[in-house]
Every structure is written in C-alpha cells, then in structure tokens.
Amino acid sequence: MADLLEPVMKKKVIVTGGTGYIGSHTAVELIASGFEVVIIDNLCNSDVTVLDGIRAITGIKPVFYDYDLCDMAKLEEVFAAEGKIDAIIHFAAFKAVGESVRKPLDYYRNNLGSLINLLAVMDKHGTTSLVFSSSCTVYGQPDTLPVTESSPVREAASPYGYTKQAGEVIIRDTMAARADQKAISLRYFNPIGAHPTAHIGELPRGVPENLVPFITQTAIGLRDELKVFGNDYDTPDGSCIRDYLHVVDLARAHVTALKRLLEGRNRSNFEVFNLGTGTGVSVLEAIASFERATGIKLNYSITSRRPGDIEKIWADPSLANRELNWKTEITLDESMETAWRWEKKIRNKS
Ligand code: UD1
C-alpha cells in the first residue's frame, strides 16, 4: 500500500548538446515520454532560445547548464546539484568535416575529451546508462549496400569521422571494464527536417554544408543557387545517394534505446544500431522531393564533386526495427515540408 502512495519518480536524463539540432528534438520526445531532462550545452553551435522552443512544444523548459563538458569541475557541479542521474544521452560534439581537417586537435580534444569526462563522472556517481550519438560515417564507402551493423568500419576520411570511431571504441572498452554500466551507440544516416510545430529545427551558422539547409536557404533567397556536387557518380542519375531520415523519427529512436537500457532489455553492455529509412535517395531526387512538397522551383546547377564525398550509402535498419521496435514513419516529402516550414518561420516569412 505504501508503494502506491509514493510519488512516481521521473527518470532523470542528462542530454549533452541538448540545444543542438538532434539534441533539442530528442529533449522534446524525452519530455513527452515522461523523462526529466537536464541539458548541458556550451552553446558553441546553438542558441539558448532553443529552450523556449522546447517549452513551446512540451510546456516544460528543461534545466539548463551553459557548461563545457571538457571542464570536469563544471561537470561535477551538475552531478552535485542534480542528484541521481539515471542516464546520459551524449550529442555534444563538433561536427564539421572540413573544419576537422583544418583543426584536428580541436576535434580530438573536444569530442574525445568531453566523452572521457562523461564516462568518468557517470562511474563516480552511479549513472548506469549511456546513449552515444554516432554516424554512418564510420563505414566510409561500404562494399555492399545496404549497410548492416556488421559491415566493416573503414579508416576515417576526416578527424571528425575518427572521433566517432574512436568514441565508440572508448565506450566499448569502458563498458567491458564495468559490470554495472551499459551503452548504445546510434549510427545516424542523414537527419533532416524540423519539428512539425516549427518551434525547433536546424540552425546552421554561416553557409550550410549540409544539403537540406542549403536547399531551404536557396529557396528563401539567402543563397543564389544550390550546387549539386557531381552528376558523374556510378548511380542511376549520377548524383550521390544518401539515406535521409526525419529528425523526429531519429529523436524517437533515442527514447526507445534509452528505455531498452533502463529496463535492462539490452543483449550486451555495448550495442550498436543503424538509424535510417533503408531507402537510398539521390541529391536530384531530394531536390525533386523538396519541389514536390513545397511547390517551389529550386534554382540549382551541377558542379564538380566535393572532395571526400561518399558515392552512395543507405542503411539496413532491420536490427533497430526488430530490437528497438523502431522504424521511420515520416516520408521524405513530409520531411522537406517541415524543413521549409522552419526556414520560413526563422526568416519571418509565411
Ligand atoms: C556529411 C559528412 C558526414 C557527417 C554529416 C554531418 C562528408 C563526406 N560527410 O554527410 O560525415 O556525419 O555531414 O552532418 O562530408 N550536397 C550537394 N550540395 C550541397 C550540399 C550537399 O550536392 O550544397 C550533396 C552531397 O554531395 C551529398 C549529399 O548532398 O551527396 C548530402 O550531403 P550532406 O548533407 O553534406 O551530408 P553527408 O555528406 O552525407
């Protein structure tokens, strides 16, 4: 009887990088699923107003620490202030491929230093579960498609890519040494789109490097034209192929992965899942989807290949479908439409 009268304690989750693109959408889904969210983000590539967007959607503004995870003393402060932390979802990282080639030590220091600090602090304070933000970049150009989790990890094409590979190895080895802790690494394919409410979305600083923000910024008139990087690849229309999934679908996968860990349904203490739709889409097909979804004719031209680009990659998501009971639900056209809605919202256009 006493048990029934006790308040149901919400599970408390630290979301690092929680004001970022994928982090903010995941914070929303976590709150909607009844988790208490604590965000740590040093705002190096995001804006504090994202917290208002999260509140507009969920009615809750998460507790927020404007701290750098490389600063162990600050991290200790969070754990001292927050008490028991049940789990961590670790998004915070530098993610620009080209910049990482120019500044490798910044990437190694930031992306790996923050992860090592988190692993140390979770051990000290009895946090048992970790979800890690990884990338399909770990596969390089795979020999066979679609890519399964057992496809070989290829030598990284950039320091950024290597921080994802090394991050996974660091977590795997750390979990192997700790009986009471467990982690899931989620290898994202290409997240796109924005929350359907247009309260949160992608906020690239400067000229976007990724395809969809470049498309929407071109459509809104911020850029003259989209340059399609190559039409002479060995693909049906000659442009590169990727697996684009909606960011809300991706965010939901984090909630299911977290629940799997917290409910002890994991099969080992380090698991890896591909997160994608399972369908490859070319750059030209992505443009056609945007045009179809919005009714806007996009100004684009073909230019030379971008150095370091992978020709084609798409996921075999069947392991995540089966084990996480997760699959993508939002179509490519819907994803483009939400990206466009968000672009219009942030430029004050209707
Ligand atoms: C890139 C990174 C990947 C990283 C991800 C993070 C490379 C090789 N890969 O993924 O490691 O995890 O960003 O966001 O850099 N495209 C154009 N014109 C543009 C922009 C893109 O044609 O202006 C094409 C690209 O050639 C590519 C596709 O669009 O075929 C997607 O590009 P992008 O959004 O940059 O993602 P990835 O290259 O897949």
Coordinates of C-alpha atoms and ligand atoms in Angstrom, one line a residue:
M1 CA 0.0 0.0 0.0
A2 CA 2.8 2.4 0.9
D3 CA 4.2 1.8 -2.5
L4 CA 1.1 3.0 -4.1
L5 CA 1.2 6.3 -2.2
E6 CA 4.8 7.1 -3.2
P7 CA 5.2 9.6 -5.9
V8 CA 6.3 8.2 -9.2
M9 CA 9.8 9.4 -9.6
K10 CA 10.6 10.5 -13.1
K11 CA 13.9 9.1 -14.6
K12 CA 16.4 11.9 -14.9
V13 CA 18.4 12.1 -18.1
I14 CA 21.3 14.5 -19.0
V15 CA 21.2 15.5 -22.6
T16 CA 24.5 16.9 -23.7
G17 CA 24.2 19.1 -26.7
G18 CA 20.5 19.4 -25.9
T19 CA 20.1 22.8 -27.5
G20 CA 21.5 21.5 -30.8
Y21 CA 19.6 20.2 -33.7
I22 CA 19.1 16.5 -32.9
G23 CA 19.5 17.1 -29.1
S24 CA 16.6 19.5 -28.9
H25 CA 14.2 17.2 -30.8
T26 CA 15.3 14.4 -28.6
A27 CA 14.7 16.5 -25.5
V28 CA 11.1 17.1 -26.7
E29 CA 10.5 13.4 -27.2
L30 CA 12.0 12.5 -23.8
I31 CA 9.8 15.0 -22.0
A32 CA 6.8 13.7 -23.9
S33 CA 7.7 10.2 -22.7
G34 CA 7.8 11.3 -19.1
F35 CA 11.5 11.8 -18.6
E36 CA 13.0 14.7 -16.6
V37 CA 15.6 16.4 -18.9
V38 CA 18.7 18.2 -17.8
I39 CA 20.6 19.9 -20.7
I40 CA 24.3 20.7 -20.7
D41 CA 25.4 22.7 -23.7
N42 CA 28.1 25.3 -24.1
L43 CA 26.1 27.0 -26.9
C44 CA 29.2 26.9 -29.2
N45 CA 26.9 25.9 -32.1
S46 CA 23.4 26.5 -30.8
D47 CA 21.2 29.2 -29.3
V48 CA 19.8 29.4 -25.8
T49 CA 16.4 30.4 -27.3
V50 CA 16.0 26.8 -28.4
L51 CA 14.9 26.2 -24.7
D52 CA 11.9 28.4 -25.4
G53 CA 11.1 26.3 -28.4
I54 CA 11.2 23.1 -26.3
R55 CA 8.9 24.8 -23.8
A56 CA 6.5 25.9 -26.5
I57 CA 6.1 22.3 -27.6
T58 CA 6.2 20.5 -24.3
G59 CA 5.1 23.1 -21.7
I60 CA 8.4 22.4 -19.9
K61 CA 11.6 24.3 -20.0
P62 CA 14.4 21.9 -19.1
V63 CA 17.0 22.7 -16.5
F64 CA 20.0 24.1 -18.4
Y65 CA 23.7 24.4 -17.7
D66 CA 25.8 26.5 -20.1
Y67 CA 28.9 24.4 -19.4
D68 CA 31.7 22.9 -21.4
L69 CA 31.9 19.1 -20.9
C70 CA 35.7 19.3 -21.1
D71 CA 35.6 21.1 -17.8
M72 CA 35.5 18.3 -15.3
A73 CA 34.8 20.7 -12.3
K74 CA 31.7 22.0 -14.1
L75 CA 30.5 18.5 -14.8
E76 CA 30.9 17.6 -11.2
E77 CA 28.9 20.7 -10.3
V78 CA 26.0 19.4 -12.4
F79 CA 26.0 16.0 -10.7
A80 CA 26.3 17.6 -7.3
A81 CA 23.3 19.9 -8.0
E82 CA 21.1 17.3 -9.7
G83 CA 21.5 14.3 -7.5
K84 CA 20.8 10.9 -9.1
I85 CA 21.1 10.9 -12.9
D86 CA 19.7 7.7 -14.4
A87 CA 21.1 8.1 -17.9
I88 CA 23.1 10.3 -20.3
I89 CA 22.4 10.9 -24.0
H90 CA 25.6 12.4 -25.4
F91 CA 25.2 14.6 -28.5
A92 CA 27.6 17.4 -27.8
A93 CA 30.4 17.4 -30.3
F94 CA 32.0 19.4 -33.1
K95 CA 30.6 18.1 -36.4
A96 CA 32.0 20.0 -39.4
V97 CA 34.0 17.6 -41.6
G98 CA 36.1 20.3 -43.4
E99 CA 36.9 22.2 -40.2
S100 CA 38.0 19.0 -38.6
V101 CA 40.7 18.5 -41.3
R102 CA 42.0 22.0 -40.6
K103 CA 41.8 21.8 -36.8
P104 CA 42.2 18.1 -35.9
L105 CA 43.4 18.7 -32.3
D106 CA 40.3 20.9 -31.6
Y107 CA 38.2 17.9 -32.7
Y108 CA 40.1 15.3 -30.7
R109 CA 40.3 17.5 -27.6
N110 CA 36.6 18.5 -27.7
N111 CA 34.9 15.4 -28.9
L112 CA 37.0 12.8 -27.1
G113 CA 37.8 14.9 -24.0
S114 CA 34.2 15.5 -23.3
L115 CA 33.3 11.8 -23.8
I116 CA 36.1 10.7 -21.4
N117 CA 34.9 13.2 -18.8
L118 CA 31.4 11.9 -19.0
L119 CA 32.4 8.3 -18.7
A120 CA 34.5 9.2 -15.6
V121 CA 31.7 11.2 -14.0
M122 CA 29.0 8.6 -14.7
D123 CA 31.1 5.9 -13.0
K124 CA 31.7 8.1 -10.0
H125 CA 28.1 9.0 -9.5
G126 CA 26.4 5.7 -10.3
T127 CA 24.8 6.6 -13.7
T128 CA 24.3 3.3 -15.5
S129 CA 23.1 4.1 -19.0
L130 CA 24.6 6.0 -21.9
V131 CA 23.4 6.6 -25.4
F132 CA 26.0 7.9 -27.9
S133 CA 25.5 9.9 -31.0
S134 CA 27.4 8.2 -33.8
S135 CA 27.3 8.4 -37.5
C136 CA 27.2 6.2 -40.7
T137 CA 30.5 8.0 -41.5
V138 CA 32.2 5.1 -39.6
Y139 CA 31.5 2.8 -42.6
G140 CA 33.2 5.0 -45.2
Q141 CA 32.2 3.7 -48.7
P142 CA 30.9 0.2 -48.0
D143 CA 31.4 -2.6 -50.5
T144 CA 27.9 -3.9 -50.1
L145 CA 24.6 -2.0 -49.6
P146 CA 22.5 -1.6 -47.6
V147 CA 24.9 -1.3 -44.7
T148 CA 24.4 -3.5 -41.7
E149 CA 26.0 -3.1 -38.2
S150 CA 28.4 -5.8 -39.0
S151 CA 29.8 -4.0 -42.1
P152 CA 33.4 -3.2 -41.5
V153 CA 34.4 0.1 -40.0
R154 CA 36.7 1.8 -42.5
E155 CA 39.6 4.1 -42.0
A156 CA 38.0 7.5 -41.2
A157 CA 38.1 10.1 -44.0
S158 CA 38.4 13.0 -41.5
P159 CA 39.3 13.7 -37.9
Y160 CA 35.6 14.3 -37.3
G161 CA 34.8 10.8 -38.6
Y162 CA 37.7 9.4 -36.5
T163 CA 36.2 11.0 -33.3
K164 CA 33.0 8.9 -33.9
Q165 CA 35.0 5.7 -34.5
A166 CA 37.3 6.3 -31.5
G167 CA 34.4 7.4 -29.4
E168 CA 32.7 4.1 -30.0
V169 CA 35.9 2.2 -29.1
I170 CA 36.4 4.2 -25.9
I171 CA 32.8 3.4 -24.9
R172 CA 33.0 -0.2 -25.8
D173 CA 36.2 -0.7 -23.8
T174 CA 35.0 1.2 -20.9
M175 CA 31.7 -0.7 -20.7
A176 CA 33.7 -4.0 -21.0
A177 CA 35.5 -3.0 -17.8
R178 CA 32.4 -2.0 -15.9
A179 CA 29.9 -4.7 -14.8
D180 CA 27.1 -2.3 -13.9
Q181 CA 27.0 0.0 -16.9
K182 CA 25.8 -0.2 -20.5
A183 CA 25.7 1.9 -23.6
I184 CA 24.1 2.0 -27.0
S185 CA 25.8 3.7 -30.0
L186 CA 23.3 5.0 -32.6
R187 CA 24.8 5.4 -36.1
Y188 CA 22.7 8.1 -37.8
F189 CA 22.4 8.3 -41.5
N190 CA 21.3 11.8 -42.8
P191 CA 18.9 13.6 -40.4
I192 CA 16.8 16.3 -42.0
G193 CA 13.6 18.3 -41.4
A194 CA 12.3 20.1 -38.4
H195 CA 9.7 19.7 -35.7
P196 CA 6.2 20.0 -37.3
T197 CA 5.3 22.8 -35.0
A198 CA 8.3 24.8 -36.4
H199 CA 9.3 25.7 -32.8
I200 CA 12.7 24.0 -33.2
G201 CA 14.8 23.0 -36.2
E202 CA 18.3 23.1 -37.7
L203 CA 20.2 26.4 -37.1
P204 CA 23.3 26.2 -39.2
R205 CA 25.8 29.0 -38.6
G206 CA 27.1 30.7 -41.7
V207 CA 26.9 28.9 -45.0
P208 CA 25.4 25.5 -44.5
E209 CA 27.5 22.5 -45.5
N210 CA 24.6 20.0 -45.4
L211 CA 22.2 19.6 -48.3
V212 CA 18.7 20.3 -46.9
P213 CA 19.6 23.6 -45.1
F214 CA 21.3 24.7 -48.3
I215 CA 18.1 23.8 -50.3
T216 CA 15.8 25.8 -47.9
Q217 CA 18.2 28.8 -47.7
T218 CA 18.3 28.9 -51.5
A219 CA 14.5 28.6 -51.8
I220 CA 14.1 31.5 -49.3
G221 CA 16.6 33.7 -51.3
L222 CA 19.6 33.6 -48.9
R223 CA 21.7 31.7 -51.5
D224 CA 21.6 32.2 -55.2
E225 CA 21.6 28.6 -56.2
L226 CA 22.3 25.1 -54.8
K227 CA 25.4 23.5 -56.3
V228 CA 24.9 19.7 -56.8
F229 CA 28.3 18.2 -56.1
G230 CA 28.7 15.9 -59.1
N231 CA 26.5 14.1 -61.6
D232 CA 29.0 11.6 -62.8
Y233 CA 28.9 9.1 -59.9
D234 CA 28.0 5.4 -60.5
T235 CA 24.4 5.9 -59.5
P236 CA 21.2 5.9 -61.6
D237 CA 21.1 9.7 -62.1
G238 CA 24.8 10.3 -61.4
S239 CA 24.3 12.2 -58.2
C240 CA 25.3 10.8 -54.7
I241 CA 22.9 8.7 -52.7
R242 CA 22.1 9.0 -49.0
D243 CA 19.5 7.8 -46.5
Y244 CA 17.6 10.8 -45.3
L245 CA 15.5 10.4 -42.1
H246 CA 13.3 12.9 -40.3
V247 CA 14.8 14.3 -37.1
V248 CA 11.7 13.5 -35.1
D249 CA 11.9 9.8 -36.1
L250 CA 15.6 9.9 -35.1
A251 CA 14.7 11.5 -31.8
R252 CA 12.2 8.8 -31.0
A253 CA 14.9 6.2 -31.6
H254 CA 16.8 7.7 -28.7
V255 CA 13.9 7.3 -26.4
T256 CA 13.4 3.6 -27.3
A257 CA 17.2 3.0 -27.0
L258 CA 17.2 4.6 -23.6
K259 CA 14.2 2.6 -22.4
R260 CA 15.9 -0.5 -23.6
L261 CA 18.9 0.2 -21.3
L262 CA 16.9 1.4 -18.3
E263 CA 14.6 -1.6 -18.5
G264 CA 17.5 -4.0 -18.9
R265 CA 16.4 -5.3 -22.3
N266 CA 19.9 -4.8 -23.9
R267 CA 21.6 -8.0 -25.1
S268 CA 25.1 -6.9 -24.2
N269 CA 26.5 -3.9 -22.4
F270 CA 27.6 -2.2 -25.7
E271 CA 25.2 -2.3 -28.6
V272 CA 25.2 -0.5 -32.0
F273 CA 22.3 0.3 -34.2
N274 CA 22.0 1.9 -37.6
L275 CA 19.2 4.5 -37.8
G276 CA 17.9 5.2 -41.3
T277 CA 14.9 4.6 -43.5
G278 CA 16.5 1.8 -45.6
T279 CA 16.0 3.7 -48.8
G280 CA 18.7 5.5 -50.8
V281 CA 17.8 8.9 -52.3
S282 CA 19.9 10.8 -54.8
V283 CA 20.7 14.5 -54.5
L284 CA 18.5 15.1 -57.6
E285 CA 15.7 13.1 -56.1
A286 CA 16.0 15.1 -52.8
I287 CA 15.6 18.3 -54.8
A288 CA 12.6 16.9 -56.7
S289 CA 11.0 15.9 -53.3
F290 CA 11.5 19.5 -52.0
E291 CA 9.9 20.9 -55.1
R292 CA 7.0 18.5 -54.9
A293 CA 6.4 19.1 -51.2
T294 CA 6.6 22.9 -51.4
G295 CA 5.6 23.8 -54.9
I296 CA 8.8 25.8 -55.3
K297 CA 11.1 25.5 -58.2
L298 CA 14.6 25.3 -56.9
N299 CA 17.5 27.1 -58.6
Y300 CA 20.3 24.6 -58.9
S301 CA 23.2 23.7 -61.1
I302 CA 25.6 20.8 -61.3
T303 CA 29.2 21.4 -60.3
S304 CA 32.3 19.2 -59.6
R305 CA 32.4 16.5 -57.0
R306 CA 33.0 17.5 -53.3
P307 CA 36.3 16.0 -52.1
G308 CA 35.8 13.3 -49.6
D309 CA 32.1 12.6 -50.5
I310 CA 30.9 9.1 -50.3
E311 CA 29.2 7.9 -53.6
K312 CA 26.3 6.0 -52.1
I313 CA 25.2 4.7 -48.7
W314 CA 22.0 3.7 -47.2
A315 CA 21.1 1.7 -44.1
D316 CA 19.8 -1.7 -43.4
P317 CA 17.7 -0.6 -40.3
S318 CA 16.3 -4.1 -39.6
L319 CA 18.2 -4.5 -36.4
A320 CA 16.8 -1.3 -35.0
N321 CA 13.3 -2.2 -36.4
R322 CA 13.4 -5.5 -34.6
E323 CA 15.3 -4.8 -31.4
L324 CA 14.3 -1.2 -30.7
N325 CA 10.8 -1.8 -32.2
W326 CA 11.5 1.4 -34.1
K327 CA 11.2 2.4 -37.7
T328 CA 10.9 5.7 -39.5
E329 CA 7.4 7.0 -40.1
I330 CA 7.8 10.4 -41.7
T331 CA 8.2 10.5 -45.5
L332 CA 10.9 12.4 -47.5
D333 CA 8.3 14.8 -48.8
E334 CA 6.9 15.5 -45.3
S335 CA 10.5 16.0 -44.1
M336 CA 11.2 18.6 -46.8
E337 CA 7.9 20.3 -46.0
T338 CA 8.8 20.6 -42.3
A339 CA 12.3 21.9 -43.2
W340 CA 10.7 24.5 -45.4
R341 CA 8.1 25.5 -42.7
W342 CA 11.0 26.0 -40.3
E343 CA 13.1 28.0 -42.7
K344 CA 10.1 30.4 -43.3
K345 CA 9.5 30.7 -39.6
I346 CA 13.1 31.7 -38.8
R347 CA 13.1 34.2 -41.7
N348 CA 9.7 35.6 -40.6
K349 CA 8.1 34.7 -43.9
S350 CA 4.7 33.0 -44.2
Ligands
UD1_1 C1 28.3 14.9 -44.0 C2 29.6 14.2 -43.6 C3 29.3 13.2 -42.5 C4 28.6 13.9 -41.3 C5 27.4 14.7 -41.7 C6 27.1 15.6 -40.6 C7 31.0 14.2 -45.6 C8 31.6 13.3 -46.6 N1 30.2 13.5 -44.7 O1 27.4 13.9 -44.5 O2 30.5 12.6 -42.1 O3 28.3 12.9 -40.4 O4 27.7 15.5 -42.9 O5 26.0 16.4 -40.9 O6 31.2 15.4 -45.5 N2 25.3 18.1 -51.4 C9 25.3 18.9 -52.6 N3 25.3 20.3 -52.5 C10 25.4 20.9 -51.3 C11 25.5 20.1 -50.1 C12 25.4 18.7 -50.2 O7 25.2 18.4 -53.7 O8 25.5 22.1 -51.2 C13 25.2 16.7 -51.6 C14 26.5 16.0 -51.1 O9 27.4 15.8 -52.1 C15 25.9 14.6 -50.6 C16 24.5 15.0 -50.1 O10 24.2 16.3 -50.7 O11 25.8 13.8 -51.7 C17 24.4 15.1 -48.6 O12 25.4 15.9 -48.2 P1 25.5 16.4 -46.6 O13 24.2 16.9 -46.2 O14 26.7 17.3 -46.5 O15 25.7 15.1 -45.8 P2 26.8 13.9 -46.0 O16 27.9 14.3 -46.9 O17 26.1 12.7 -46.2

